């Protein structure tokens, strides 16, 4: 399984591997991009073997030459496995193998540009679309984390007959809403324009309570953001994030681009009421269990936060609905679906 040490793919990979290890599945992780930290290395090595490759993840690469040697590396490492699970379509481009190949399309540059800039990739990024398409053609199965992202992918890449949807899950603690304090929390990679830090910061100057934001403001690609009105917490450890989620009565996500979005799920499991951007993914996952706002309208975002802050009954009701909905997006359901897909593909290969 390919992973990278930045963002949600690492969490996805480790949580999935932990669930599937209980069924006897063993993992060899190939980590691309930044070197995994000591805690990440310990976590991965408790679940399988970890190999780090000094290679850029696709969203940091300037051109396709960065991936020329990757197929042969994967083929060499996969000499003693039953199935290859790749957490980006680009990882499958050029792969020559008789083993079944699963590609998970967590996100991609072309769908990011479509959602965030309402435009095609710039010319200097167009190779991303070609390389993704080549990788999707290699895959025996393609997983999207939501139907909304599946549709976005087919809008970009055309019909994908091997595409199916398996929702992500969360290992976040399930808390009762009555244990909450009055905190308002947001989280994300704020240097990523798709997380819409500008709207959150503008809204923060108009809300009755302080908003705290967890996550990096400077990205490995040099992009960065500075909050003026939000209390920035920086990058938090898993345990630190759990503490903040436990105290947050309201979790906010103004994202313009989210193929799934773990932050609302973790907030819902922790018993928070949700204020979410009105984007297709969030509507698909949380309709009827959150307040939705136009992500381009900071006044609407501030009004929704103020409304929930002032109305304890509404806050409690929405928190309970969100927590009930979160049960659909469990790690167990995710692992059962992925495990069944693994077994089906391996059996097809054997026969």
CSV table of C-alpha atoms in Angstrom, one decimal:
chain,number,residue,atom,x,y,z
A,1,UNK,CA,0.0,0.0,0.0
A,2,UNK,CA,1.3,3.4,-1.0
A,3,UNK,CA,1.0,6.2,1.6
A,4,UNK,CA,2.4,9.6,2.3
A,5,UNK,CA,3.1,11.2,5.7
A,6,UNK,CA,1.1,14.4,5.0
A,7,UNK,CA,-2.6,14.8,5.4
A,8,UNK,CA,-5.4,12.3,5.6
A,9,UNK,CA,-4.0,9.5,3.5
A,10,UNK,CA,-1.7,8.4,6.3
A,11,UNK,CA,-4.6,8.3,8.8
A,12,UNK,CA,-6.8,6.4,6.2
A,13,UNK,CA,-4.0,3.8,5.6
A,14,UNK,CA,-3.2,3.2,9.2
A,15,UNK,CA,-6.8,2.9,10.4
A,16,UNK,CA,-7.7,0.6,7.5
A,17,UNK,CA,-4.7,-1.6,8.1
A,18,UNK,CA,-5.4,-1.8,11.8
A,19,UNK,CA,-9.0,-3.0,11.1
A,20,UNK,CA,-7.9,-5.5,8.4
A,21,UNK,CA,-5.0,-6.8,10.5
A,22,UNK,CA,-7.6,-8.4,12.7
A,23,UNK,CA,-8.7,-10.5,9.8
A,24,UNK,CA,-5.2,-11.7,9.0
A,25,UNK,CA,-4.3,-9.2,6.3
A,26,UNK,CA,-0.6,-8.1,6.4
A,27,UNK,CA,0.7,-4.9,4.9
A,28,UNK,CA,3.8,-3.5,3.4
A,29,UNK,CA,3.7,0.3,3.3
A,30,UNK,CA,5.6,2.3,0.7
A,31,UNK,CA,5.7,5.8,1.9
A,32,UNK,CA,6.3,8.7,-0.6
A,33,UNK,CA,7.0,12.3,0.1
A,34,UNK,CA,8.2,13.7,3.4
A,35,UNK,CA,9.9,11.2,5.8
A,36,UNK,CA,7.5,9.8,8.3
A,37,UNK,CA,8.0,11.1,11.8
A,38,UNK,CA,9.0,8.8,14.7
A,39,UNK,CA,5.4,8.4,15.9
A,40,UNK,CA,4.3,7.6,12.3
A,41,UNK,CA,7.1,5.1,11.8
A,42,UNK,CA,6.2,3.4,15.1
A,43,UNK,CA,2.5,3.3,14.1
A,44,UNK,CA,3.2,1.8,10.7
A,45,UNK,CA,5.7,-0.7,11.9
A,46,UNK,CA,3.2,-2.0,14.5
A,47,UNK,CA,1.0,-2.8,11.6
A,48,UNK,CA,3.4,-4.1,9.0
A,49,UNK,CA,6.6,-3.3,7.1
A,50,UNK,CA,7.4,0.3,6.2
A,51,UNK,CA,9.6,1.3,3.3
A,52,UNK,CA,10.3,5.0,2.6
A,53,UNK,CA,11.0,6.1,-0.9
A,54,UNK,CA,12.6,9.5,-1.6
A,55,UNK,CA,10.0,10.5,-4.2
A,56,UNK,CA,7.5,13.3,-4.4
A,57,UNK,CA,3.8,12.7,-4.0
A,58,UNK,CA,1.9,13.7,-7.1
A,59,UNK,CA,0.6,17.0,-5.7
A,60,UNK,CA,4.2,18.2,-5.1
A,61,UNK,CA,5.7,17.1,-8.4
A,62,UNK,CA,6.4,19.6,-11.2
A,63,UNK,CA,6.3,17.1,-14.1
A,64,UNK,CA,5.7,13.4,-14.8
A,65,UNK,CA,9.4,12.5,-14.8
A,66,UNK,CA,9.1,12.4,-11.0
A,67,UNK,CA,7.2,9.1,-11.4
A,68,UNK,CA,9.3,7.4,-14.0
A,69,UNK,CA,10.9,4.9,-11.7
A,70,UNK,CA,7.9,4.4,-9.4
A,71,UNK,CA,6.2,1.5,-11.3
A,72,UNK,CA,9.4,-0.6,-11.3
A,73,UNK,CA,9.8,0.1,-7.5
A,74,UNK,CA,6.3,-1.0,-6.8
A,75,UNK,CA,6.7,-4.1,-8.9
A,76,UNK,CA,9.9,-5.1,-7.1
A,77,UNK,CA,8.3,-4.6,-3.7
A,78,UNK,CA,5.2,-6.5,-4.7
A,79,UNK,CA,7.0,-9.7,-5.5
A,80,UNK,CA,5.6,-11.5,-2.4
A,81,UNK,CA,2.1,-9.9,-2.0
A,82,UNK,CA,-1.4,-10.9,-3.2
A,83,UNK,CA,-2.7,-7.5,-4.1
A,84,UNK,CA,-1.5,-3.9,-4.7
A,85,UNK,CA,-3.4,-1.0,-3.0
A,86,UNK,CA,-2.4,2.4,-4.3
A,87,UNK,CA,-3.6,5.6,-2.6
A,88,UNK,CA,-3.3,7.7,-5.8
A,89,UNK,CA,-4.1,7.0,-9.4
A,90,UNK,CA,-0.7,8.3,-10.5
A,91,UNK,CA,1.0,5.5,-8.6
A,92,UNK,CA,-0.6,2.9,-11.0
A,93,UNK,CA,0.5,4.6,-14.2
A,94,UNK,CA,2.9,2.4,-16.1
A,95,UNK,CA,2.5,-0.5,-13.7
A,96,UNK,CA,3.0,-3.9,-15.2
A,97,UNK,CA,1.7,-6.7,-13.0
A,98,UNK,CA,-0.5,-9.7,-12.9
A,99,UNK,CA,-1.6,-8.9,-9.4
A,100,UNK,CA,-4.9,-7.2,-8.8
A,101,UNK,CA,-4.6,-3.4,-8.4
A,102,UNK,CA,-6.9,-1.3,-6.2
A,103,UNK,CA,-6.6,2.5,-6.6
A,104,UNK,CA,-8.2,4.8,-4.1
A,105,UNK,CA,-8.9,8.3,-5.5
A,106,UNK,CA,-8.8,10.3,-2.3
A,107,UNK,CA,-8.4,13.5,-4.3
A,108,UNK,CA,-6.6,14.8,-7.4
A,109,UNK,CA,-5.4,18.0,-8.9
A,110,UNK,CA,-7.9,18.2,-11.8
A,111,UNK,CA,-11.0,17.8,-9.5
A,112,UNK,CA,-9.4,20.4,-7.1
A,113,UNK,CA,-9.1,22.9,-9.9
A,114,UNK,CA,-12.7,22.2,-11.0
A,115,UNK,CA,-14.1,22.7,-7.5
A,116,UNK,CA,-11.8,25.5,-6.2
A,117,UNK,CA,-11.1,27.5,-9.4
A,118,UNK,CA,-14.1,26.3,-11.5
A,119,UNK,CA,-11.6,25.7,-14.2
A,120,UNK,CA,-9.4,23.1,-15.9
A,121,UNK,CA,-5.9,22.4,-14.8
A,122,UNK,CA,-3.4,25.0,-16.1
A,123,UNK,CA,-1.3,23.8,-19.0
A,124,UNK,CA,1.7,23.1,-16.8
A,125,UNK,CA,-0.4,20.8,-14.7
A,126,UNK,CA,-2.3,19.0,-17.5
A,127,UNK,CA,0.1,16.1,-17.2
A,128,UNK,CA,-1.6,15.3,-13.9
A,129,UNK,CA,-4.8,14.5,-15.7
A,130,UNK,CA,-3.0,12.3,-18.3
A,131,UNK,CA,-1.1,10.4,-15.6
A,132,UNK,CA,-4.2,9.9,-13.4
A,133,UNK,CA,-6.1,8.6,-16.4
A,134,UNK,CA,-3.3,6.1,-17.2
A,135,UNK,CA,-3.3,4.9,-13.6
A,136,UNK,CA,-7.1,4.5,-13.6
A,137,UNK,CA,-6.9,2.4,-16.7
A,138,UNK,CA,-4.4,0.0,-14.9
A,139,UNK,CA,-6.7,-0.4,-11.9
A,140,UNK,CA,-8.9,-3.5,-11.5
A,141,UNK,CA,-10.9,-1.5,-8.9
A,142,UNK,CA,-11.2,2.2,-8.2
A,143,UNK,CA,-12.5,3.5,-4.9
A,144,UNK,CA,-14.0,6.9,-4.3
A,145,UNK,CA,-14.8,8.1,-0.8
A,146,UNK,CA,-18.1,9.6,-1.8
A,147,UNK,CA,-20.6,9.5,-4.7
A,148,UNK,CA,-20.0,13.3,-5.1
A,149,UNK,CA,-16.3,12.7,-5.7
A,150,UNK,CA,-17.1,9.8,-8.0
A,151,UNK,CA,-19.2,12.0,-10.1
A,152,UNK,CA,-16.5,14.7,-10.1
A,153,UNK,CA,-14.0,12.1,-11.3
A,154,UNK,CA,-16.1,10.9,-14.1
A,155,UNK,CA,-16.7,14.5,-15.2
A,156,UNK,CA,-12.9,14.8,-15.5
A,157,UNK,CA,-11.8,11.4,-16.7
A,158,UNK,CA,-14.9,10.0,-18.4
A,159,UNK,CA,-16.7,6.7,-17.6
A,160,UNK,CA,-14.9,4.5,-15.0
A,161,UNK,CA,-16.7,1.1,-15.0
A,162,UNK,CA,-14.5,-0.2,-12.2
A,163,UNK,CA,-15.4,2.7,-9.9
A,164,UNK,CA,-17.2,2.1,-6.6
A,165,UNK,CA,-17.8,4.2,-3.5
A,166,UNK,CA,-16.6,3.1,-0.1
A,167,UNK,CA,-17.1,5.8,2.6
A,168,UNK,CA,-14.2,6.6,4.8
A,169,UNK,CA,-14.4,6.0,8.6
A,170,UNK,CA,-13.0,7.5,11.7
A,171,UNK,CA,-11.4,6.1,14.9
A,172,UNK,CA,-12.4,9.3,16.8
A,173,UNK,CA,-13.9,9.0,20.2
A,174,UNK,CA,-17.6,8.9,20.5
A,175,UNK,CA,-18.7,11.4,23.2
A,176,UNK,CA,-22.1,12.5,24.5
A,177,UNK,CA,-23.1,16.0,23.5
A,178,UNK,CA,-23.9,16.9,27.1
A,179,UNK,CA,-20.2,16.8,27.9
A,180,UNK,CA,-19.4,19.6,25.6
A,181,UNK,CA,-18.2,23.1,26.4
A,182,UNK,CA,-18.8,26.2,24.2
A,183,UNK,CA,-15.8,26.0,22.0
A,184,UNK,CA,-15.9,26.4,18.2
A,185,UNK,CA,-13.3,24.4,16.3
A,186,UNK,CA,-12.1,24.1,12.7
A,187,UNK,CA,-9.3,22.0,11.3
A,188,UNK,CA,-7.5,21.6,8.0
A,189,UNK,CA,-4.4,22.2,6.0
A,190,UNK,CA,-5.0,25.9,5.9
A,191,UNK,CA,-2.4,26.6,3.3
A,192,UNK,CA,-4.6,24.7,0.9
A,193,UNK,CA,-6.9,27.2,-0.8
A,194,UNK,CA,-9.6,24.5,-1.0
A,195,UNK,CA,-10.0,24.6,2.8
A,196,UNK,CA,-11.2,28.2,2.5
A,197,UNK,CA,-9.3,29.8,5.4
A,198,UNK,CA,-10.2,33.2,4.1
A,199,UNK,CA,-13.9,32.8,4.7
A,200,UNK,CA,-13.3,31.3,8.2
A,201,UNK,CA,-11.0,34.2,9.2
A,202,UNK,CA,-13.5,36.8,7.9
A,203,UNK,CA,-16.4,35.1,9.7
A,204,UNK,CA,-14.3,34.9,12.9
A,205,UNK,CA,-14.4,38.7,13.3
A,206,UNK,CA,-18.3,38.6,13.3
A,207,UNK,CA,-19.0,35.7,15.7
A,208,UNK,CA,-19.8,35.8,19.4
A,209,UNK,CA,-17.2,33.2,20.4
A,210,UNK,CA,-13.6,32.6,19.5
A,211,UNK,CA,-12.9,30.2,16.7
A,212,UNK,CA,-9.9,27.9,17.1
A,213,UNK,CA,-8.3,26.3,14.1
A,214,UNK,CA,-6.0,23.3,14.1
A,215,UNK,CA,-3.7,22.4,11.3
A,216,UNK,CA,-0.7,23.7,9.4
A,217,UNK,CA,-0.7,27.1,7.8
A,218,UNK,CA,2.4,26.5,5.7
A,219,UNK,CA,2.5,23.7,3.2
A,220,UNK,CA,5.4,21.6,1.8
A,221,UNK,CA,4.7,23.3,-1.6
A,222,UNK,CA,5.5,26.8,-0.1
A,223,UNK,CA,1.9,27.9,0.1
A,224,UNK,CA,0.9,29.5,3.4
A,225,UNK,CA,-1.9,31.4,5.2
A,226,UNK,CA,-1.9,33.7,8.2
A,227,UNK,CA,-5.0,34.0,10.4
A,228,UNK,CA,-5.9,37.5,11.6
A,229,UNK,CA,-9.0,36.7,13.7
A,230,UNK,CA,-8.9,32.9,14.3
A,231,UNK,CA,-6.9,31.4,17.2
A,232,UNK,CA,-4.5,29.2,15.3
A,233,UNK,CA,-3.5,26.1,17.2
A,234,UNK,CA,-0.9,24.8,14.8
A,235,UNK,CA,-0.5,21.1,13.9
A,236,UNK,CA,-1.8,19.0,16.7
A,237,UNK,CA,-1.0,15.4,17.7
A,238,UNK,CA,-3.8,12.8,17.5
A,239,UNK,CA,-4.3,13.0,21.3
A,240,UNK,CA,-4.2,16.9,21.3
A,241,UNK,CA,-6.8,16.9,18.5
A,242,UNK,CA,-9.0,14.5,20.4
A,243,UNK,CA,-8.9,16.9,23.4
A,244,UNK,CA,-10.0,19.8,21.3
A,245,UNK,CA,-12.7,17.9,19.7
A,246,UNK,CA,-13.9,16.7,23.1
A,247,UNK,CA,-14.4,20.4,24.1
A,248,UNK,CA,-15.9,21.7,20.9
A,249,UNK,CA,-19.6,22.3,20.9
A,250,UNK,CA,-19.5,23.4,17.3
A,251,UNK,CA,-17.2,22.1,14.5
A,252,UNK,CA,-16.9,24.2,11.4
A,253,UNK,CA,-15.7,23.3,7.9
A,254,UNK,CA,-15.9,26.0,5.2
A,255,UNK,CA,-14.1,23.8,2.6
A,256,UNK,CA,-14.7,24.4,-1.0
A,257,UNK,CA,-13.1,21.0,-2.0
A,258,UNK,CA,-13.7,17.9,0.0
A,259,UNK,CA,-13.9,14.4,-1.6
A,260,UNK,CA,-15.0,13.2,1.9
A,261,UNK,CA,-13.9,15.3,4.8
A,262,UNK,CA,-12.7,13.7,8.0
A,263,UNK,CA,-13.0,16.8,10.2
A,264,UNK,CA,-16.9,16.8,10.3
A,265,UNK,CA,-16.9,13.1,10.9
A,266,UNK,CA,-14.6,13.4,13.8
A,267,UNK,CA,-16.5,16.4,15.1
A,268,UNK,CA,-19.8,14.4,14.8
A,269,UNK,CA,-18.4,11.4,16.6
A,270,UNK,CA,-17.2,13.7,19.4
A,271,UNK,CA,-20.7,15.1,19.8
A,272,UNK,CA,-20.3,18.5,18.2
A,273,UNK,CA,-22.9,20.3,16.1
A,274,UNK,CA,-21.7,20.9,12.5
A,275,UNK,CA,-21.6,24.1,10.4
A,276,UNK,CA,-20.6,23.0,6.9
A,277,UNK,CA,-20.0,24.5,3.5
A,278,UNK,CA,-22.9,23.8,1.2
A,279,UNK,CA,-20.9,21.6,-1.3
A,280,UNK,CA,-22.1,18.4,-2.9
A,281,UNK,CA,-20.0,16.1,-0.7
A,282,UNK,CA,-21.2,17.5,2.6
A,283,UNK,CA,-24.8,17.5,1.4
A,284,UNK,CA,-24.5,13.9,0.5
A,285,UNK,CA,-23.0,12.9,3.9
A,286,UNK,CA,-24.6,15.3,6.3
A,287,UNK,CA,-27.9,16.5,4.9
A,288,UNK,CA,-30.4,16.9,7.7
A,289,UNK,CA,-27.7,16.7,10.4
A,290,UNK,CA,-25.9,20.0,10.0
A,291,UNK,CA,-26.3,23.7,9.2
A,292,UNK,CA,-25.2,24.5,5.6
A,293,UNK,CA,-23.9,27.8,4.4
A,294,UNK,CA,-22.5,29.3,1.2
A,295,UNK,CA,-18.8,28.9,1.6
A,296,UNK,CA,-18.2,32.1,-0.2
A,297,UNK,CA,-20.3,34.1,2.2
A,298,UNK,CA,-18.5,34.8,5.5
A,299,UNK,CA,-21.5,36.7,6.8
A,300,UNK,CA,-23.6,33.5,6.4
A,301,UNK,CA,-20.9,31.5,8.0
A,302,UNK,CA,-20.8,33.8,11.0
A,303,UNK,CA,-24.6,33.9,11.3
A,304,UNK,CA,-24.8,30.1,11.4
A,305,UNK,CA,-22.2,29.9,14.1
A,306,UNK,CA,-23.9,32.6,16.1
A,307,UNK,CA,-27.3,30.9,15.7
A,308,UNK,CA,-25.9,27.6,17.0
A,309,UNK,CA,-24.0,29.3,19.8
A,310,UNK,CA,-27.2,31.1,21.0
A,311,UNK,CA,-29.6,28.2,20.7
A,312,UNK,CA,-28.6,25.3,23.0
A,313,UNK,CA,-31.7,23.3,22.0
A,314,UNK,CA,-30.8,23.4,18.2
A,315,UNK,CA,-27.2,22.7,19.0
A,316,UNK,CA,-28.0,19.6,21.0
A,317,UNK,CA,-30.5,18.4,18.4
A,318,UNK,CA,-28.0,18.8,15.5
A,319,UNK,CA,-25.2,17.3,17.5
A,320,UNK,CA,-27.3,14.2,18.2
A,321,UNK,CA,-28.3,13.9,14.6
A,322,UNK,CA,-24.7,14.3,13.4
A,323,UNK,CA,-23.5,11.7,15.9
A,324,UNK,CA,-26.2,9.2,14.7
A,325,UNK,CA,-25.2,9.8,11.1
A,326,UNK,CA,-21.6,9.3,11.9
A,327,UNK,CA,-22.4,5.6,12.7
A,328,UNK,CA,-22.8,5.1,9.0
A,329,UNK,CA,-19.2,6.1,8.4
A,330,UNK,CA,-17.5,3.7,10.7
A,331,UNK,CA,-14.1,2.1,10.4
A,332,UNK,CA,-15.7,-1.3,10.6
A,333,UNK,CA,-18.0,-0.7,7.6
A,334,UNK,CA,-15.1,0.7,5.6
A,335,UNK,CA,-12.8,-2.2,6.4
A,336,UNK,CA,-15.5,-4.8,5.7
A,337,UNK,CA,-16.1,-3.2,2.3
A,338,UNK,CA,-12.4,-2.9,1.4
A,339,UNK,CA,-11.7,-6.4,2.7
A,340,UNK,CA,-14.5,-7.9,0.7
A,341,UNK,CA,-13.2,-6.1,-2.4
A,342,UNK,CA,-9.7,-7.5,-1.7
A,343,UNK,CA,-11.0,-11.0,-1.4
A,344,UNK,CA,-13.1,-10.8,-4.6
A,345,UNK,CA,-10.2,-9.5,-6.7
A,346,UNK,CA,-7.7,-12.1,-5.3
A,347,UNK,CA,-10.1,-14.9,-6.0
A,348,UNK,CA,-10.7,-13.7,-9.5
A,349,UNK,CA,-6.9,-13.7,-10.1
A,350,UNK,CA,-6.5,-17.2,-8.7
A,351,UNK,CA,-9.3,-18.5,-10.9
